[in-house]
Short mmCIF file of N, CA, C and O in Angstrom, two decimals:
data_model
loop_
_atom_site.label_atom_id
_atom_site.label_comp_id
_atom_site.label_asym_id
_atom_site.label_seq_id
_atom_site.Cartn_x
_atom_site.Cartn_y
_atom_site.Cartn_z
N UNK A 342 188.82 101.38 64.96
CA UNK A 342 187.52 100.99 64.85
C UNK A 342 187.19 100.08 63.83
O UNK A 342 188.05 99.63 62.94
N UNK A 343 186.12 99.71 63.40
CA UNK A 343 185.58 98.74 62.24
C UNK A 343 185.94 99.48 60.98
O UNK A 343 186.09 99.10 59.97
N UNK A 344 185.68 100.93 61.10
CA UNK A 344 185.59 101.62 59.95
C UNK A 344 187.31 101.51 59.38
O UNK A 344 187.78 101.15 58.34
N UNK A 345 188.14 101.61 60.15
CA UNK A 345 189.72 101.73 59.90
C UNK A 345 190.24 100.12 59.39
O UNK A 345 190.80 99.99 58.43
N UNK A 346 189.58 98.99 60.17
CA UNK A 346 189.70 97.83 59.58
C UNK A 346 189.57 97.47 58.18
O UNK A 346 190.04 96.96 57.33
N UNK A 347 188.13 97.70 57.97
CA UNK A 347 187.74 97.78 56.66
C UNK A 347 188.60 98.52 55.73
O UNK A 347 188.83 98.04 54.64
N UNK A 348 188.94 100.05 55.89
CA UNK A 348 189.79 100.37 55.20
C UNK A 348 191.22 99.94 54.72
O UNK A 348 191.65 99.63 53.86
N UNK A 349 191.71 99.14 56.10
CA UNK A 349 192.92 98.47 55.94
C UNK A 349 193.16 97.35 55.10
O UNK A 349 194.08 96.71 54.83
N UNK A 350 191.79 96.49 55.32
CA UNK A 350 191.85 95.29 54.71
C UNK A 350 190.67 95.17 53.73
O UNK A 350 189.65 94.51 53.72
N UNK A 351 190.59 95.89 52.74
CA UNK A 351 189.46 96.09 51.54
C UNK A 351 189.27 94.66 50.64
O UNK A 351 188.61 94.26 50.34
N UNK A 352 190.47 93.26 51.10
CA UNK A 352 190.13 92.10 50.58
C UNK A 352 189.47 91.52 51.42
O UNK A 352 189.10 90.15 51.13
N UNK A 353 189.05 91.77 52.78
CA UNK A 353 188.49 90.97 53.74
C UNK A 353 186.80 91.36 53.59
O UNK A 353 186.60 92.50 53.39
N UNK A 354 186.13 90.29 53.83
CA UNK A 354 184.82 90.40 54.37
C UNK A 354 184.92 90.53 55.68
O UNK A 354 185.30 89.78 56.57
N UNK A 355 184.13 91.79 56.21
CA UNK A 355 183.77 91.87 57.58
C UNK A 355 182.35 92.15 57.65
O UNK A 355 181.62 93.05 57.25
N UNK A 356 181.89 91.49 58.74
CA UNK A 356 180.45 91.70 58.97
C UNK A 356 180.36 91.95 60.62
O UNK A 356 181.16 91.69 61.31
N UNK A 357 179.21 92.85 60.85
CA UNK A 357 179.07 93.27 62.19
C UNK A 357 177.71 92.64 62.69
O UNK A 357 176.66 93.12 61.80
N UNK A 358 177.57 91.95 63.71
CA UNK A 358 176.18 91.42 64.24
C UNK A 358 176.36 91.36 65.87
O UNK A 358 177.34 91.08 66.42
N UNK A 359 175.37 91.71 66.51
CA UNK A 359 175.46 91.66 68.11
C UNK A 359 175.01 90.44 68.40
O UNK A 359 173.98 90.34 69.04
N UNK A 360 175.82 89.67 68.42
CA UNK A 360 175.48 87.89 68.70
C UNK A 360 175.20 87.95 70.08
O UNK A 360 174.35 87.16 70.22
N UNK A 361 175.77 88.77 71.20
CA UNK A 361 175.51 88.44 72.66
C UNK A 361 173.99 88.71 72.82
O UNK A 361 173.46 88.44 73.44
N UNK A 362 173.76 90.13 72.27
CA UNK A 362 172.14 90.67 72.52
C UNK A 362 171.25 89.60 71.75
O UNK A 362 170.47 89.40 72.33
N UNK A 363 171.58 89.22 70.61
CA UNK A 363 170.47 88.32 70.13
C UNK A 363 170.47 86.80 70.81
O UNK A 363 169.35 86.50 70.80
N UNK A 364 171.60 86.59 71.09
CA UNK A 364 171.37 85.12 72.07
C UNK A 364 170.68 85.68 73.28
O UNK A 364 169.87 84.65 73.70
N UNK A 365 171.14 86.76 73.93
CA UNK A 365 170.31 87.00 75.05
C UNK A 365 168.72 87.19 74.88
O UNK A 365 167.71 86.64 75.72
N UNK A 366 168.34 87.68 73.80
CA UNK A 366 167.00 87.91 73.57
C UNK A 366 166.43 87.03 72.93
O UNK A 366 165.07 86.40 73.55
N UNK A 367 166.95 86.15 72.39
CA UNK A 367 166.22 84.90 71.43
C UNK A 367 166.44 83.67 72.17
O UNK A 367 165.37 82.75 72.23
N UNK A 368 167.53 83.32 72.93
CA UNK A 368 167.71 81.93 73.57
C UNK A 368 167.38 82.09 75.06
O UNK A 368 167.25 81.41 75.91
N UNK A 369 167.81 83.50 75.68
CA UNK A 369 167.91 83.59 76.96
C UNK A 369 168.85 83.29 77.84
O UNK A 369 169.07 83.80 79.03
N UNK A 370 170.03 83.30 77.01
CA UNK A 370 171.46 83.31 77.57
C UNK A 370 172.45 83.77 76.82
O UNK A 370 172.11 83.98 75.44
N UNK A 371 173.73 84.47 77.66
CA UNK A 371 174.59 85.02 76.39
C UNK A 371 175.70 84.30 75.99
O UNK A 371 176.73 84.25 76.12
N UNK A 372 175.13 83.21 75.39
CA UNK A 372 175.85 82.09 74.57
C UNK A 372 175.77 82.28 73.14
O UNK A 372 174.89 82.37 72.73
N UNK A 373 176.85 82.83 72.36
CA UNK A 373 176.67 83.35 71.16
C UNK A 373 176.74 82.21 70.07
O UNK A 373 176.96 82.63 68.77
N UNK A 374 177.04 80.96 70.30
CA UNK A 374 177.71 80.24 69.44
C UNK A 374 176.77 80.10 68.05
O UNK A 374 177.29 80.07 67.09
N UNK A 375 175.50 79.71 68.33
CA UNK A 375 174.30 79.29 67.22
C UNK A 375 174.28 80.85 66.37
O UNK A 375 173.97 81.05 65.31
N UNK A 376 174.02 82.09 67.41
CA UNK A 376 173.91 83.35 66.79
C UNK A 376 175.09 83.50 65.94
O UNK A 376 174.53 84.44 64.77
N UNK A 377 176.27 83.48 66.20
CA UNK A 377 177.51 83.57 65.31
C UNK A 377 177.34 83.11 64.01
O UNK A 377 177.82 83.34 62.97
N UNK A 378 176.99 81.84 64.03
CA UNK A 378 176.58 80.93 62.96
C UNK A 378 175.91 81.43 61.67
O UNK A 378 176.16 81.34 60.40
N UNK A 379 174.59 82.04 62.03
CA UNK A 379 174.10 82.72 61.15
C UNK A 379 174.72 83.80 60.40
O UNK A 379 174.45 84.00 59.21
N UNK A 380 175.54 84.56 60.96
CA UNK A 380 176.24 85.87 60.36
C UNK A 380 177.50 85.30 59.76
O UNK A 380 177.45 85.50 58.10
N UNK A 381 177.94 84.06 60.03
CA UNK A 381 178.98 83.53 59.30
C UNK A 381 178.30 83.19 57.93
O UNK A 381 179.01 83.25 56.95
N UNK A 382 177.55 82.18 58.17
CA UNK A 382 176.59 81.63 56.70
C UNK A 382 176.30 83.03 55.74
O UNK A 382 176.39 82.96 54.79
N UNK A 383 175.60 83.95 56.32
CA UNK A 383 175.32 85.07 55.43
C UNK A 383 176.49 85.97 55.00
O UNK A 383 176.91 85.98 53.57
N UNK A 384 177.69 85.81 55.44
CA UNK A 384 178.99 86.60 55.05
C UNK A 384 179.65 85.73 53.84
O UNK A 384 180.29 86.23 53.10
N UNK A 385 179.45 84.39 54.21
CA UNK A 385 180.31 83.49 53.25
C UNK A 385 178.90 82.96 52.08
O UNK A 385 179.48 82.19 51.41
N UNK A 386 177.80 83.79 51.98
CA UNK A 386 177.02 83.44 50.74
C UNK A 386 176.68 81.96 51.15
O UNK A 386 176.27 81.76 49.70
N UNK A 387 176.60 81.45 52.17
CA UNK A 387 176.19 79.92 52.07
C UNK A 387 177.04 78.99 51.58
O UNK A 387 176.61 77.91 50.86
N UNK A 388 178.27 79.19 51.14
CA UNK A 388 179.00 78.32 50.60
C UNK A 388 179.60 77.48 51.26
O UNK A 388 179.99 76.14 51.14
N UNK A 389 179.62 77.69 52.74
CA UNK A 389 180.12 76.44 53.81
C UNK A 389 178.84 75.58 54.03
O UNK A 389 179.08 74.47 54.21
N UNK A 390 177.98 76.26 54.46
CA UNK A 390 176.57 75.75 54.85
C UNK A 390 175.36 76.34 54.59
O UNK A 390 175.68 77.48 54.63
N UNK A 391 174.61 75.60 54.13
CA UNK A 391 173.25 76.35 53.93
C UNK A 391 172.43 76.82 55.03
O UNK A 391 172.30 76.08 56.08
N UNK A 392 171.89 77.92 54.95
CA UNK A 392 170.95 78.32 56.18
C UNK A 392 170.20 77.20 56.78
O UNK A 392 169.91 76.92 57.76
N UNK A 393 169.20 76.51 55.58
CA UNK A 393 168.45 75.61 55.76
C UNK A 393 168.98 74.39 56.46
O UNK A 393 168.01 73.55 57.37
N UNK A 394 170.11 74.02 56.02
CA UNK A 394 170.88 72.88 56.47
C UNK A 394 171.05 73.01 58.10
O UNK A 394 171.27 72.13 59.02
N UNK A 395 171.69 74.14 58.36
CA UNK A 395 172.00 74.38 59.77
C UNK A 395 170.48 74.24 60.59
O UNK A 395 170.62 73.94 61.68
N UNK A 396 169.74 74.81 60.37
CA UNK A 396 168.48 74.93 60.91
C UNK A 396 168.04 73.81 61.22
O UNK A 396 167.47 73.37 62.39
N UNK A 397 168.00 72.52 60.18
CA UNK A 397 167.51 71.30 60.45
C UNK A 397 168.55 70.74 61.51
O UNK A 397 168.30 69.85 62.19
N UNK A 398 169.94 70.95 61.39
CA UNK A 398 170.64 70.40 62.22
C UNK A 398 170.55 70.46 63.68
O UNK A 398 170.46 69.79 64.79
N UNK A 399 170.11 71.93 63.91
CA UNK A 399 169.97 72.54 65.25
C UNK A 399 168.53 71.92 65.84
O UNK A 399 168.82 71.57 66.85
N UNK A 400 167.66 71.76 65.11
CA UNK A 400 166.53 71.28 65.37
C UNK A 400 166.35 69.70 65.50
O UNK A 400 166.07 69.18 66.52
N UNK A 401 167.43 69.13 65.00
CA UNK A 401 167.73 67.48 65.38
C UNK A 401 168.62 67.59 66.50
O UNK A 401 168.35 66.51 67.55
N UNK A 402 169.30 68.10 66.87
CA UNK A 402 170.06 68.45 68.17
C UNK A 402 169.39 68.92 69.35
O UNK A 402 169.62 68.56 70.54
N UNK A 403 168.64 70.06 69.15
CA UNK A 403 168.23 70.69 70.24
C UNK A 403 166.68 70.55 70.13
O UNK A 403 165.96 71.04 69.01
N UNK A 404 165.69 69.56 70.83
CA UNK A 404 164.45 69.56 70.62
C UNK A 404 163.57 70.37 71.21
O UNK A 404 163.90 71.13 72.03
N UNK A 405 162.49 70.70 70.87
CA UNK A 405 161.64 71.59 71.40
C UNK A 405 161.82 73.03 71.25
O UNK A 405 162.36 73.60 70.47
N UNK A 406 161.41 73.66 72.45
CA UNK A 406 161.68 75.08 72.40
C UNK A 406 163.27 75.51 72.24
O UNK A 406 163.58 76.75 71.78
N UNK A 407 164.20 74.93 72.99
CA UNK A 407 165.31 75.00 72.87
C UNK A 407 165.90 74.95 71.39
O UNK A 407 166.56 75.72 71.06
N UNK A 408 165.34 74.30 70.65
CA UNK A 408 165.88 74.13 69.06
C UNK A 408 165.37 75.47 68.66
O UNK A 408 165.93 76.16 67.58
N UNK A 409 163.79 75.76 68.79
CA UNK A 409 163.29 76.86 67.97
C UNK A 409 164.05 78.10 68.62
O UNK A 409 164.25 79.04 67.50
N UNK A 410 164.41 78.37 69.50
CA UNK A 410 165.07 79.47 70.20
C UNK A 410 166.53 79.60 69.44
O UNK A 410 166.75 80.28 69.04
N UNK A 411 167.12 78.38 69.19
CA UNK A 411 168.76 78.46 68.73
C UNK A 411 168.39 78.92 67.18
O UNK A 411 169.12 79.62 66.60
N UNK A 412 167.39 78.33 66.65
CA UNK A 412 167.07 78.75 65.21
C UNK A 412 166.93 80.03 64.75
O UNK A 412 167.00 80.80 64.14
N UNK A 413 165.48 80.99 66.09
CA UNK A 413 165.70 81.95 65.66
C UNK A 413 166.67 82.94 65.75
O UNK A 413 167.12 84.17 65.15
N UNK A 414 167.73 82.56 66.74
CA UNK A 414 168.93 83.13 66.78
C UNK A 414 169.70 83.30 65.60
O UNK A 414 170.37 84.24 65.32
N UNK A 415 169.93 82.16 64.84
CA UNK A 415 170.54 81.87 63.82
C UNK A 415 169.95 82.69 62.56
O UNK A 415 170.66 83.51 61.99
N UNK A 416 168.64 82.86 62.67
CA UNK A 416 167.66 83.39 61.41
C UNK A 416 167.97 85.10 61.88
O UNK A 416 168.35 85.91 60.83
N UNK A 417 167.94 85.53 62.98
CA UNK A 417 168.36 86.72 63.33
C UNK A 417 169.61 87.09 63.05
O UNK A 417 169.65 88.64 62.54
N UNK A 418 170.60 86.66 63.42
CA UNK A 418 171.86 87.04 63.10
C UNK A 418 172.27 87.26 61.64
O UNK A 418 172.68 87.85 61.18
N UNK A 419 171.61 86.30 61.04
CA UNK A 419 171.78 86.09 59.61
C UNK A 419 171.12 87.64 58.85
O UNK A 419 171.75 87.82 58.11
N UNK A 420 170.07 87.96 59.15
CA UNK A 420 169.17 89.02 58.89
C UNK A 420 169.71 90.37 59.24
O UNK A 420 169.54 91.18 58.75
N UNK A 421 170.51 90.50 60.51
CA UNK A 421 171.05 91.72 60.81
C UNK A 421 172.56 92.00 60.61
O UNK A 421 173.23 92.44 60.83
N UNK A 422 173.30 90.87 59.70
CA UNK A 422 174.75 91.10 59.29
C UNK A 422 174.65 92.55 58.51
O UNK A 422 173.79 92.59 57.44
N UNK A 423 175.78 93.55 58.78
CA UNK A 423 175.71 94.68 57.95
C UNK A 423 176.97 94.73 57.21
O UNK A 423 177.92 94.10 57.55
#
């Protein structure tokens, strides 16, 4: 399991987030693309892309409620990373 992976790879950063559940609850479909990005941003300490920059890009790409739902999925996965 994940504990064995963490023990065998102390050099690796490993995060756990239920992106499928987050996508289903926040977006309404089990597509994890944006949800998993929130976890990646958190895991990399926003070194690849800042959370606010991703949220702006999502809102520019997906207008209205669709954009808001995807932003909520990103924020939730970012906050739920263990």
